[in-house]
Amino acid sequence: MADNRTTCGQRSLGIDPTTGKEMFLTKGGEVTFTYDPADILKVGNSRPLIQGICGTTVQYGGLSMNINMRYMVKSQQFNSALFNKVENITSSQYARQNADRRALYDRWKKAGDKAQFKAMERLDITQPFANTPMSSRFIREESNFVGESCSLTYDFYGQAWLKKPVCRVCASPVM
């Protein structure tokens, strides 16, 4: 049973340079152009191999600086931008919105092209484009090291100006 971090789809061999169609691999190891739900299996897991936070604190006198970094190694992420805004762009999105430039420029156009995205079958805005099914082509391995937090503090404890009263309150009885 797959957990909520698992992405399922058919294994992809990429775009065929001759036809511009996506090539799939069946469970039996055969190459096909036909997407078959029977060949769906786990193609990615977003649970990283290792992850954590590391940090350091540096102090000098009353000044302190704290820096924390988050790291993640080998997480397989589903790239929804490529899936929804490039490969599965609808004709209405193409006609009315700014489309990702890869939707046009990084597609297969003629025999021999080595492209990341399949051929666009039509540019008629009254008809939907062909729907691309989920495959391993949209899984990207991600590793990162990013800043999580940074703080700079100063400790005023023991400062002479704190020992002197800043404000004197005078009270008189009210009658």
Steps between C-alpha positions, in 0.01 A plus 500: 500500500632843407528773762408863438860578398501251213434607141367236263502495121637308205875493438596732216790470259454861384390639164563294187717717267330348195131545586490756783294261715581390853649153530395288799647189656259222596538292816635225273775731368352561155507843332159637399332827401180399682437608857355203687362537856599136560867613473472768771751462780691711751714751307601731785498563872523848647651366824865609483791264561617734779377834627561724796602836635847615594595826659754698689509783751788746526539734800728794558444712807125562517449443126370162378427373149306178438473339153298185422500312168264225379629222278329227299668232289340294220130578522301407188253780431213508253550805277142628474605812302632285214199270519226766516644811335716349226400148408128512586429862417143540384407692190318763708808551721711537188260754348425714808796479736873531495621150428834362609731559204604133513145415387602613151877515476616180672258267320573246230439662160661284229652155462839481666426761771616401848236674709383490859132538407286312251370642174208743524230334297298811415484871561125539453386694809147362470627144563686366803854373458566130557515414869835367620479231769720491811838340433850492645594781257358754748698379801806707590758408762558788735775570751538836667672698772306816589502766767232442758556782749749762601493718811719771643463592868668720755489440874450827688520332844737680732518821297545813713219695333249231607587554869398866494131578523374629171178652630398619842137478595374751746179423680286733697191404694176574327228660711 
